[in-house]
Amino acid sequence: MKTIAYQQCINPNCAATFDVGQTLTACTGCGELLDINYQWNKAALPKSLREFQARWQNRRFPLDYSGVWRFRDLLPFASDAMVCTVGEGQTFLQNAVCLGRHLGMWPGQLWLQYEGMNPSGSFKDNGMTAAFTHARIVGAQRVACASTGNTSASLALFAAMNGFQGIVFIGTGKIAFGKLSQALDYGARTLQIEGDFDTCLARVRQVSGQLGLYLMNSVNPFRLEGQKTIMYRILEALNWESPDWIIVPGGNLGNCSAFGKAFFELRELGLIKRIPRLAVINATGANTLHELVAGGLTWNGGNVNQAAITEHYKRMERDGIHAHTVASAIEIGHPVNLKKALRALHTMNGVVAQVTDEEILEAKALIGRFGFGCEPASAATIAGLQQLLARNIISRHERVACVLTGHGLKDPDATVYYHTGVNTKQAKQPEAQATWGHMSNQPVKVADDLDAIVQALGLDKNTLNNSRSTGYVPTPVELPFVEY
Ligand SMILES: *Cc1c(COP(=O)(O)O)cnc(C)c1O
Ligand SMILES: [Zn+2]
């Protein structure tokens, strides 16, 4: 007996099922989101998650090398021959000892899952490999997405490497240049339409339905199957023990939804004892999930209070509220996976917090200062952790894994602006403004002259050859010693 995969409506009152050979982004009956579900053949599954780790040593077999497909038994909807892989998911969980100590946590308890190491520089590759595999199964040739940037970068890369035509819809002026440069370089047809991300996505859903483009946004349930593996890799790095908390930024809420599904299934399959708690972090300028959950909205066994959601969106429209945050990857007002996110919060006993742009940029600088680059949206995790520690929702002794969703070089403008006050997006540069970043690290203007350089470095010319004698301390952060 083989494990059978099928698509299923998440609404328990409908629960309609569809063949995996169909291309759908919503239930044709009731319009709700779809899951990929499985009738598991448990006998064919590894008895323990440990069996997966051995596969990684098999570096020459692309499916074993992939950080997604070496877990293929847990997303078994495709035959090996159909898989579109570009070596995604070679990411690692880094023990952020110094940063954890700086935040007052117990030694060794803070971990950062560095998804910026993916081929296109964000976690999106985990989902894109699964959705492209499905696109290949159904014979699609043109693939499309609306994007705040990283989805389009990932789509463009996978399209270029696997022989699809990539089509990308971006909003006006909202995209970080690192991301736009990728979509252009990988040859995606890039359409910049007026409006924000929410407008873009609504349009691309309409256009793709009418023109038969295969839609790669996270309403595509196959995306989320690939993104489950981020959790498997975190468990693997922790010797298959659950951390106490998973923290993730929330934009369209596909990632947190995938995490909840991953743990729900692992528990169902008897492969895990304890499910970690989930913290989803919104930016205050794009806080739909936070507002609705704070107002009491829950999964409620699948009977989500739709009236409360509709009412919230009406209020946003009436008040002219559009998503606005420096963390462009989570600048989303109408998160399409909202209901799945509520379900994930239920599965993982989760919480939602919101953090300001300033908190995000300070957290990003802190992450950077301890040696991990990430883009602003990713830093919402550490800003959220700081807040949840202060509110005693997370305890200092608990083990926390934050997902750093995107690479630091995705949005260098945000970083340069933080440190120098120079806004690279302005054509004519004014003299650099006073910076407001607390950890601002400005380049120092210095004459092309030895004495001037020595002075700028705070060195003593007489002891220049003695590298231990410098009193130079380049940082406003106190680097703590580590004790075990
Ligand atoms: C897409 C993205 C997010 C948001 O993830 P969702 O699944 O949409 O909630 C966060 N950070 C980065 C870097 C992203 O690219
Ligand atoms: Zn339905």
Short mmCIF file of C-alpha atoms and ligand atoms in Angstrom, two decimals:
data_model
loop_
_atom_site.label_atom_id
_atom_site.label_comp_id
_atom_site.label_asym_id
_atom_site.label_seq_id
_atom_site.Cartn_x
_atom_site.Cartn_y
_atom_site.Cartn_z
CA MET A 1 0.00 0.00 0.00
CA LYS A 2 1.28 3.44 -0.92
CA THR A 3 0.62 6.67 0.93
CA ILE A 4 -2.09 8.52 -0.97
CA ALA A 5 -1.96 12.32 -1.25
CA TYR A 6 -5.03 14.44 -1.92
CA GLN A 7 -6.13 18.06 -1.61
CA GLN A 8 -8.71 18.90 1.00
CA CYS A 9 -10.71 21.96 2.04
CA ILE A 10 -9.70 23.20 5.51
CA ASN A 11 -13.32 23.96 6.40
CA PRO A 12 -14.41 20.93 8.48
CA ASN A 13 -18.04 21.54 7.54
CA CYS A 14 -17.09 21.09 3.89
CA ALA A 15 -13.92 18.94 3.87
CA ALA A 16 -14.25 18.43 0.12
CA THR A 17 -11.37 16.48 -1.40
CA PHE A 18 -9.66 16.92 -4.75
CA ASP A 19 -7.07 15.01 -6.71
CA VAL A 20 -3.47 16.24 -6.46
CA GLY A 21 -3.49 16.36 -10.26
CA GLN A 22 -5.76 19.41 -10.13
CA THR A 23 -4.49 22.99 -10.01
CA LEU A 24 -6.51 24.81 -7.37
CA THR A 25 -5.95 27.68 -4.98
CA ALA A 26 -9.26 27.38 -3.17
CA CYS A 27 -12.04 24.88 -2.54
CA THR A 28 -14.41 24.87 -5.53
CA GLY A 29 -17.27 24.20 -3.13
CA CYS A 30 -16.96 26.79 -0.38
CA GLY A 31 -13.98 28.91 -1.42
CA GLU A 32 -11.82 28.12 1.62
CA LEU A 33 -8.09 27.30 1.55
CA LEU A 34 -6.85 23.84 0.69
CA ASP A 35 -4.44 21.47 2.43
CA ILE A 36 -2.43 18.66 0.98
CA ASN A 37 -3.41 15.70 3.14
CA TYR A 38 -2.27 12.11 3.18
CA GLN A 39 -3.66 8.69 3.82
CA TRP A 40 -0.45 7.56 5.41
CA ASN A 41 1.02 4.16 4.95
CA LYS A 42 2.73 4.22 8.31
CA ALA A 43 4.55 0.94 7.65
CA ALA A 44 6.59 2.62 4.89
CA LEU A 45 7.55 5.63 7.02
CA PRO A 46 10.80 5.87 8.96
CA LYS A 47 10.21 4.62 12.51
CA SER A 48 12.17 7.52 13.90
CA LEU A 49 13.03 10.96 12.60
CA ARG A 50 16.69 10.03 13.10
CA GLU A 51 16.53 7.94 9.95
CA PHE A 52 16.37 11.14 7.89
CA GLN A 53 19.68 12.56 8.97
CA ALA A 54 21.75 9.81 7.36
CA ARG A 55 20.44 10.79 3.92
CA TRP A 56 22.20 14.12 3.97
CA GLN A 57 25.54 12.39 3.63
CA ASN A 58 24.47 11.23 0.20
CA ARG A 59 25.63 14.46 -1.43
CA ARG A 60 25.44 13.24 -5.03
CA PHE A 61 21.75 12.35 -5.10
CA PRO A 62 19.87 15.65 -5.50
CA LEU A 63 16.82 14.51 -3.53
CA ASP A 64 18.92 13.47 -0.56
CA TYR A 65 21.06 16.60 -0.80
CA SER A 66 18.00 18.86 -0.76
CA GLY A 67 17.04 20.01 2.72
CA VAL A 68 13.41 19.65 1.63
CA TRP A 69 13.32 16.36 -0.28
CA ARG A 70 15.40 14.28 2.07
CA PHE A 71 12.23 14.46 4.16
CA ARG A 72 10.14 13.45 1.12
CA ASP A 73 8.37 10.67 3.09
CA LEU A 74 6.65 13.49 5.01
CA LEU A 75 5.46 15.29 1.85
CA PRO A 76 4.83 12.33 -0.43
CA PHE A 77 2.81 13.83 -3.27
CA ALA A 78 5.30 13.45 -6.12
CA SER A 79 7.42 10.74 -7.68
CA ASP A 80 11.18 11.37 -7.49
CA ALA A 81 11.40 11.96 -11.24
CA MET A 82 9.06 14.97 -11.03
CA VAL A 83 10.95 16.86 -8.35
CA CYS A 84 12.33 20.32 -9.27
CA THR A 85 15.21 20.90 -6.89
CA VAL A 86 17.95 23.53 -6.93
CA GLY A 87 19.68 22.41 -3.74
CA GLU A 88 17.34 24.33 -1.44
CA GLY A 89 17.27 23.97 2.31
CA GLN A 90 21.01 23.68 2.99
CA THR A 91 20.41 25.86 6.00
CA PHE A 92 21.55 25.57 9.57
CA LEU A 93 20.47 26.24 13.09
CA GLN A 94 23.07 28.44 14.73
CA ASN A 95 23.46 28.62 18.46
CA ALA A 96 23.46 32.38 19.06
CA VAL A 97 25.25 32.25 22.40
CA CYS A 98 26.34 35.88 22.60
CA LEU A 99 23.07 37.33 21.33
CA GLY A 100 21.13 35.12 23.76
CA ARG A 101 23.25 36.29 26.66
CA HIS A 102 22.83 39.87 25.56
CA LEU A 103 19.06 39.38 25.72
CA GLY A 104 19.37 37.91 29.21
CA MET A 105 18.62 34.35 28.25
CA TRP A 106 20.19 31.30 29.79
CA PRO A 107 23.39 30.23 28.04
CA GLY A 108 22.91 28.34 24.82
CA GLN A 109 19.12 28.66 24.70
CA LEU A 110 18.78 31.00 21.72
CA TRP A 111 18.98 29.45 18.25
CA LEU A 112 18.70 31.11 14.86
CA GLN A 113 17.51 29.15 11.84
CA TYR A 114 19.38 30.85 9.04
CA GLU A 115 17.09 30.51 6.00
CA GLY A 116 18.94 33.29 4.18
CA MET A 117 21.39 30.57 3.10
CA ASN A 118 18.94 29.26 0.52
CA PRO A 119 19.83 29.56 -3.20
CA SER A 120 17.67 32.66 -3.68
CA GLY A 121 18.46 33.99 -0.21
CA SER A 122 15.17 33.39 1.59
CA PHE A 123 13.09 30.56 3.04
CA LYS A 124 10.75 30.84 0.04
CA ASP A 125 12.88 28.26 -1.80
CA ASN A 126 11.60 25.57 0.59
CA GLY A 127 8.08 26.11 -0.68
CA MET A 128 8.94 26.94 -4.27
CA THR A 129 10.61 23.56 -4.86
CA ALA A 130 7.39 21.81 -3.84
CA ALA A 131 5.09 24.07 -5.88
CA PHE A 132 7.31 23.80 -8.99
CA THR A 133 7.26 20.04 -8.59
CA HIS A 134 3.48 20.17 -8.64
CA ALA A 135 3.56 22.55 -11.62
CA ARG A 136 5.66 19.99 -13.47
CA ILE A 137 3.24 17.21 -12.53
CA VAL A 138 0.28 19.13 -14.00
CA GLY A 139 2.27 20.18 -17.07
CA ALA A 140 2.26 23.93 -16.42
CA GLN A 141 4.61 26.08 -18.50
CA ARG A 142 4.00 29.59 -17.21
CA VAL A 143 4.15 30.35 -13.53
CA ALA A 144 3.21 33.62 -11.82
CA CYS A 145 3.15 35.32 -8.45
CA ALA A 146 2.48 38.61 -6.75
CA SER A 147 5.35 39.48 -4.51
CA THR A 148 6.81 41.78 -1.93
CA GLY A 149 10.13 40.55 -3.38
CA ASN A 150 11.34 37.20 -2.14
CA THR A 151 8.62 35.10 -3.72
CA SER A 152 9.45 36.64 -7.09
CA ALA A 153 13.20 36.11 -6.59
CA SER A 154 12.63 32.47 -5.72
CA LEU A 155 10.09 31.93 -8.51
CA ALA A 156 12.43 33.51 -11.06
CA LEU A 157 15.32 31.28 -9.99
CA PHE A 158 13.30 28.04 -10.06
CA ALA A 159 11.68 29.00 -13.39
CA ALA A 160 15.05 29.70 -14.97
CA MET A 161 16.58 26.45 -13.74
CA ASN A 162 13.65 24.20 -14.59
CA GLY A 163 12.49 25.55 -17.95
CA PHE A 164 9.36 27.49 -17.02
CA GLN A 165 8.43 31.03 -18.00
CA GLY A 166 8.33 33.13 -14.84
CA ILE A 167 5.96 36.08 -14.51
CA VAL A 168 6.17 38.39 -11.54
CA PHE A 169 3.76 41.10 -10.37
CA ILE A 170 5.20 43.68 -8.01
CA GLY A 171 3.65 46.76 -6.46
CA THR A 172 5.01 50.25 -7.03
CA GLY A 173 8.08 51.30 -5.08
CA LYS A 174 7.73 48.69 -2.34
CA ILE A 175 10.33 46.16 -3.35
CA ALA A 176 13.85 45.92 -1.91
CA PHE A 177 16.44 46.26 -4.66
CA GLY A 178 18.27 43.03 -3.88
CA LYS A 179 15.07 41.12 -4.57
CA LEU A 180 14.09 43.04 -7.69
CA SER A 181 17.60 42.52 -9.09
CA GLN A 182 17.16 38.76 -8.76
CA ALA A 183 13.83 38.65 -10.61
CA LEU A 184 15.35 40.72 -13.44
CA ASP A 185 18.59 38.76 -13.59
CA TYR A 186 16.87 35.35 -13.71
CA GLY A 187 14.80 36.57 -16.63
CA ALA A 188 11.33 36.72 -15.14
CA ARG A 189 8.82 38.90 -16.97
CA THR A 190 8.36 41.58 -14.33
CA LEU A 191 5.20 43.66 -14.26
CA GLN A 192 5.10 46.60 -11.94
CA ILE A 193 1.47 47.52 -11.36
CA GLU A 194 0.05 50.39 -9.40
CA GLY A 195 -0.98 49.50 -5.88
CA ASP A 196 0.32 47.58 -2.87
CA PHE A 197 0.88 43.86 -2.39
CA ASP A 198 -2.73 43.11 -1.52
CA THR A 199 -3.90 44.76 -4.76
CA CYS A 200 -1.22 42.88 -6.71
CA LEU A 201 -2.22 39.50 -5.33
CA ALA A 202 -5.90 40.03 -5.99
CA ARG A 203 -5.04 40.96 -9.59
CA VAL A 204 -2.66 38.07 -10.22
CA ARG A 205 -5.22 35.59 -8.86
CA GLN A 206 -7.72 36.92 -11.36
CA VAL A 207 -5.25 37.07 -14.26
CA SER A 208 -3.81 33.60 -13.63
CA GLY A 209 -7.29 32.09 -13.46
CA GLN A 210 -8.18 33.57 -16.82
CA LEU A 211 -4.87 33.04 -18.63
CA GLY A 212 -4.03 29.65 -17.19
CA LEU A 213 -0.89 30.79 -15.40
CA TYR A 214 0.18 28.50 -12.56
CA LEU A 215 -0.02 30.54 -9.34
CA MET A 216 2.98 30.36 -7.00
CA ASN A 217 1.74 32.44 -4.05
CA SER A 218 1.19 30.74 -0.72
CA VAL A 219 -2.50 30.19 -1.43
CA ASN A 220 -0.93 27.32 -3.36
CA PRO A 221 -1.08 24.50 -0.79
CA PHE A 222 2.00 22.75 -2.21
CA ARG A 223 4.20 25.69 -1.17
CA LEU A 224 3.39 25.00 2.44
CA GLU A 225 4.30 21.32 2.15
CA GLY A 226 7.88 22.31 1.34
CA GLN A 227 7.99 24.89 4.11
CA LYS A 228 7.18 22.22 6.72
CA THR A 229 10.75 21.01 6.35
CA ILE A 230 12.16 24.12 8.06
CA MET A 231 10.76 22.62 11.26
CA TYR A 232 12.22 19.20 10.52
CA ARG A 233 15.66 20.76 10.14
CA ILE A 234 15.32 22.63 13.42
CA LEU A 235 14.38 19.38 15.18
CA GLU A 236 17.27 17.60 13.50
CA ALA A 237 19.77 20.23 14.67
CA LEU A 238 18.45 19.86 18.22
CA ASN A 239 18.96 16.10 18.09
CA TRP A 240 15.24 15.59 17.40
CA GLU A 241 14.08 17.33 20.52
CA SER A 242 11.52 20.11 20.28
CA PRO A 243 12.58 23.58 21.39
CA ASP A 244 10.16 25.37 23.72
CA TRP A 245 9.38 28.10 21.21
CA ILE A 246 9.44 28.74 17.47
CA ILE A 247 9.38 32.44 16.53
CA VAL A 248 8.57 33.56 13.00
CA PRO A 249 7.57 36.82 11.32
CA GLY A 250 4.02 36.88 9.97
CA GLY A 251 3.23 38.32 6.53
CA ASN A 252 0.90 36.30 4.36
CA LEU A 253 1.06 33.70 7.16
CA GLY A 254 2.06 30.77 4.97
CA ASN A 255 5.18 29.96 6.93
CA CYS A 256 3.60 29.81 10.39
CA SER A 257 0.75 27.78 8.90
CA ALA A 258 3.20 25.29 7.45
CA PHE A 259 4.95 24.99 10.82
CA GLY A 260 1.68 24.16 12.56
CA LYS A 261 0.89 21.53 9.93
CA ALA A 262 4.34 20.01 10.28
CA PHE A 263 3.95 19.48 14.01
CA PHE A 264 0.32 18.37 13.76
CA GLU A 265 1.38 15.62 11.36
CA LEU A 266 4.46 14.57 13.33
CA ARG A 267 2.25 14.11 16.38
CA GLU A 268 -0.35 12.23 14.34
CA LEU A 269 2.38 9.92 13.06
CA GLY A 270 3.82 9.35 16.52
CA LEU A 271 7.19 10.77 15.46
CA ILE A 272 7.32 13.52 18.10
CA LYS A 273 6.45 13.73 21.78
CA ARG A 274 6.12 17.43 22.42
CA ILE A 275 5.03 20.31 20.18
CA PRO A 276 6.83 23.63 20.68
CA ARG A 277 4.87 26.83 21.20
CA LEU A 278 4.61 29.31 18.33
CA ALA A 279 5.08 33.08 18.38
CA VAL A 280 4.07 34.93 15.22
CA ILE A 281 5.38 38.48 15.03
CA ASN A 282 3.59 41.21 13.06
CA ALA A 283 4.86 44.69 12.32
CA THR A 284 2.59 47.27 13.94
CA GLY A 285 2.00 48.74 10.47
CA ALA A 286 0.76 45.39 9.13
CA ASN A 287 -0.90 43.81 12.12
CA THR A 288 -4.10 42.17 10.91
CA LEU A 289 -3.39 38.85 12.65
CA HIS A 290 -2.42 40.60 15.86
CA GLU A 291 -5.55 42.74 15.89
CA LEU A 292 -7.92 39.89 15.14
CA VAL A 293 -6.37 37.53 17.69
CA ALA A 294 -6.27 40.28 20.32
CA GLY A 295 -9.97 40.75 19.58
CA GLY A 296 -10.58 37.11 20.46
CA LEU A 297 -10.55 35.43 17.05
CA THR A 298 -9.57 31.73 17.23
CA TRP A 299 -9.61 28.64 15.04
CA ASN A 300 -12.60 27.36 17.01
CA GLY A 301 -12.48 23.86 15.56
CA GLY A 302 -12.60 25.30 12.07
CA ASN A 303 -15.68 27.44 12.69
CA VAL A 304 -13.79 30.71 12.44
CA ASN A 305 -15.85 33.83 13.03
CA GLN A 306 -15.84 35.12 9.45
CA ALA A 307 -18.01 38.11 10.39
CA ALA A 308 -15.23 39.42 12.66
CA ILE A 309 -12.73 39.19 9.81
CA THR A 310 -15.05 40.87 7.32
CA GLU A 311 -15.78 43.60 9.85
CA HIS A 312 -12.04 44.17 10.42
CA TYR A 313 -11.34 44.53 6.70
CA LYS A 314 -14.30 46.88 6.29
CA ARG A 315 -12.92 49.03 9.09
CA MET A 316 -9.49 49.09 7.44
CA GLU A 317 -11.05 50.18 4.17
CA ARG A 318 -13.21 52.82 5.80
CA ASP A 319 -10.23 54.27 7.67
CA GLY A 320 -7.98 54.05 4.61
CA ILE A 321 -5.52 51.73 6.36
CA HIS A 322 -2.92 50.10 4.15
CA ALA A 323 -0.05 47.96 5.33
CA HIS A 324 3.05 50.04 5.92
CA THR A 325 6.33 48.88 7.44
CA VAL A 326 10.06 49.03 6.79
CA ALA A 327 9.95 45.21 6.83
CA SER A 328 8.70 44.99 3.24
CA ALA A 329 8.44 41.17 3.28
CA ILE A 330 5.65 41.35 5.87
CA GLU A 331 3.97 44.50 4.54
CA ILE A 332 0.67 42.72 3.99
CA GLY A 333 -2.76 43.86 5.17
CA HIS A 334 -4.91 40.95 3.95
CA PRO A 335 -2.97 37.78 4.83
CA VAL A 336 -4.34 34.99 2.65
CA ASN A 337 -3.44 32.18 5.06
CA LEU A 338 -5.17 33.82 8.03
CA LYS A 339 -7.36 30.84 8.89
CA LYS A 340 -4.54 28.34 8.56
CA ALA A 341 -2.49 30.58 10.85
CA LEU A 342 -5.28 30.47 13.44
CA ARG A 343 -5.19 26.69 13.18
CA ALA A 344 -1.41 26.69 13.66
CA LEU A 345 -1.79 28.91 16.74
CA HIS A 346 -4.24 26.34 18.07
CA THR A 347 -2.00 23.34 17.32
CA MET A 348 1.08 25.00 18.82
CA ASN A 349 -0.56 26.89 21.70
CA GLY A 350 0.71 30.04 20.01
CA VAL A 351 0.81 33.76 20.66
CA VAL A 352 0.90 36.80 18.37
CA ALA A 353 2.90 39.96 19.10
CA GLN A 354 3.48 43.17 17.17
CA VAL A 355 6.66 45.24 17.05
CA THR A 356 7.40 48.72 15.69
CA ASP A 357 9.67 49.50 12.75
CA GLU A 358 12.17 51.04 15.12
CA GLU A 359 12.22 47.89 17.25
CA ILE A 360 12.68 45.82 14.10
CA LEU A 361 15.63 47.89 12.88
CA GLU A 362 17.31 47.92 16.31
CA ALA A 363 16.87 44.15 16.54
CA LYS A 364 18.29 43.77 13.04
CA ALA A 365 21.34 45.80 14.00
CA LEU A 366 21.77 43.64 17.09
CA ILE A 367 21.56 40.43 15.06
CA GLY A 368 24.06 41.92 12.62
CA ARG A 369 26.39 43.03 15.38
CA PHE A 370 26.58 39.45 16.63
CA GLY A 371 27.43 38.21 13.17
CA PHE A 372 24.16 37.18 11.55
CA GLY A 373 22.94 39.17 8.59
CA CYS A 374 19.22 39.21 7.92
CA GLU A 375 16.67 41.48 6.31
CA PRO A 376 14.30 43.64 8.39
CA ALA A 377 11.31 41.23 8.36
CA SER A 378 13.47 38.46 9.80
CA ALA A 379 14.57 40.68 12.67
CA ALA A 380 10.96 40.98 13.80
CA THR A 381 11.64 37.61 15.47
CA ILE A 382 14.29 39.00 17.83
CA ALA A 383 12.29 42.19 18.44
CA GLY A 384 9.34 39.96 19.30
CA LEU A 385 11.48 37.76 21.53
CA GLN A 386 12.67 40.83 23.47
CA GLN A 387 9.08 41.86 24.03
CA LEU A 388 7.87 38.38 24.99
CA LEU A 389 10.76 38.02 27.46
CA ALA A 390 9.88 41.40 28.99
CA ARG A 391 6.22 40.35 29.28
CA ASN A 392 7.24 37.02 30.89
CA ILE A 393 5.47 35.08 28.18
CA ILE A 394 8.78 33.49 27.25
CA SER A 395 11.05 32.61 30.19
CA ARG A 396 14.78 33.13 30.16
CA HIS A 397 15.50 29.45 30.63
CA GLU A 398 13.39 28.33 27.68
CA ARG A 399 14.91 27.13 24.43
CA VAL A 400 13.92 29.38 21.55
CA ALA A 401 14.42 28.95 17.80
CA CYS A 402 13.92 32.08 15.67
CA VAL A 403 13.55 31.71 11.91
CA LEU A 404 15.71 34.29 10.14
CA THR A 405 13.67 34.25 6.95
CA GLY A 406 15.82 36.27 4.53
CA HIS A 407 19.43 37.23 3.85
CA GLY A 408 20.91 40.56 4.97
CA LEU A 409 21.91 41.49 1.43
CA LYS A 410 18.30 41.40 0.26
CA ASP A 411 17.73 44.92 1.53
CA PRO A 412 21.08 46.67 1.93
CA ASP A 413 19.38 50.06 1.68
CA ALA A 414 17.66 49.53 5.01
CA THR A 415 20.97 48.65 6.63
CA VAL A 416 22.93 51.52 5.12
CA TYR A 417 20.20 53.96 6.04
CA TYR A 418 20.21 52.70 9.63
CA HIS A 419 23.94 53.17 9.98
CA THR A 420 24.51 56.35 7.98
CA GLY A 421 21.22 58.15 7.51
CA VAL A 422 21.91 58.12 3.78
CA ASN A 423 18.77 57.25 1.89
CA THR A 424 20.05 55.41 -1.19
CA LYS A 425 16.65 55.70 -2.83
CA GLN A 426 16.93 59.49 -3.15
CA ALA A 427 18.47 60.51 -6.45
CA LYS A 428 20.18 63.61 -5.10
CA GLN A 429 22.02 62.95 -1.90
CA PRO A 430 21.76 65.53 0.82
CA GLU A 431 24.58 65.60 3.35
CA ALA A 432 24.03 62.54 5.54
CA GLN A 433 21.42 63.26 8.16
CA ALA A 434 21.87 62.66 11.83
CA THR A 435 21.29 58.94 12.30
CA TRP A 436 18.82 57.55 14.73
CA GLY A 437 20.02 53.96 14.92
CA HIS A 438 21.27 53.31 18.45
CA MET A 439 24.02 51.07 17.12
CA SER A 440 24.82 53.21 14.11
CA ASN A 441 28.29 52.40 12.74
CA GLN A 442 29.30 55.24 10.45
CA PRO A 443 32.08 55.14 7.92
CA VAL A 444 34.75 57.65 9.03
CA LYS A 445 36.00 60.23 6.54
CA VAL A 446 39.74 60.37 6.77
CA ALA A 447 42.56 61.97 4.76
CA ASP A 448 44.82 59.70 2.72
CA ASP A 449 47.55 60.11 5.28
CA LEU A 450 49.17 57.75 7.81
CA ASP A 451 48.91 60.06 10.81
CA ALA A 452 45.28 60.82 10.10
CA ILE A 453 44.50 57.09 9.76
CA VAL A 454 46.33 56.24 12.97
CA GLN A 455 44.39 58.92 14.77
CA ALA A 456 41.08 57.82 13.29
CA LEU A 457 41.73 54.26 14.50
CA GLY A 458 42.48 55.53 17.98
CA LEU A 459 45.91 53.92 17.87
CA ASP A 460 49.27 55.02 19.20
CA LYS A 461 51.86 55.28 16.44
CA ASN A 462 54.66 54.17 18.73
CA THR A 463 53.05 50.83 19.46
CA LEU A 464 51.67 50.18 15.99
CA ASN A 465 53.49 46.89 15.58
CA ASN A 466 52.05 45.55 18.77
CA SER A 467 48.57 44.41 17.85
CA ARG A 468 47.63 43.72 21.47
CA SER A 469 48.16 47.24 22.63
CA THR A 470 45.28 48.93 20.91
CA GLY A 471 42.66 50.35 23.13
CA TYR A 472 40.29 50.30 20.20
CA VAL A 473 36.81 49.04 21.04
CA PRO A 474 34.70 49.20 17.88
CA THR A 475 31.35 48.54 19.40
CA PRO A 476 28.69 50.05 21.63
CA VAL A 477 27.56 46.50 22.52
CA GLU A 478 29.04 44.89 25.55
CA LEU A 479 30.14 41.46 24.43
CA PRO A 480 29.46 39.09 27.28
CA PHE A 481 31.65 36.21 28.33
CA VAL A 482 30.09 32.81 28.00
CA GLU A 483 29.96 30.43 30.90
CA TYR A 484 28.60 26.94 30.80
C1 LIG B 1 7.76 35.97 2.73
C2 LIG B 1 8.58 36.44 3.84
C3 LIG B 1 8.07 36.57 5.14
C4 LIG B 1 6.63 36.33 5.45
O1 LIG B 1 6.28 34.98 5.41
P1 LIG B 1 4.74 34.57 5.28
O2 LIG B 1 4.75 33.12 5.03
O3 LIG B 1 4.18 35.34 4.14
O4 LIG B 1 4.09 34.95 6.57
C5 LIG B 1 8.91 36.95 6.15
N1 LIG B 1 10.22 37.22 5.92
C6 LIG B 1 10.74 37.10 4.68
C7 LIG B 1 12.18 37.42 4.49
C8 LIG B 1 9.96 36.71 3.61
O5 LIG B 1 10.50 36.61 2.40
ZN ZN B 2 -14.79 23.69 0.97
#
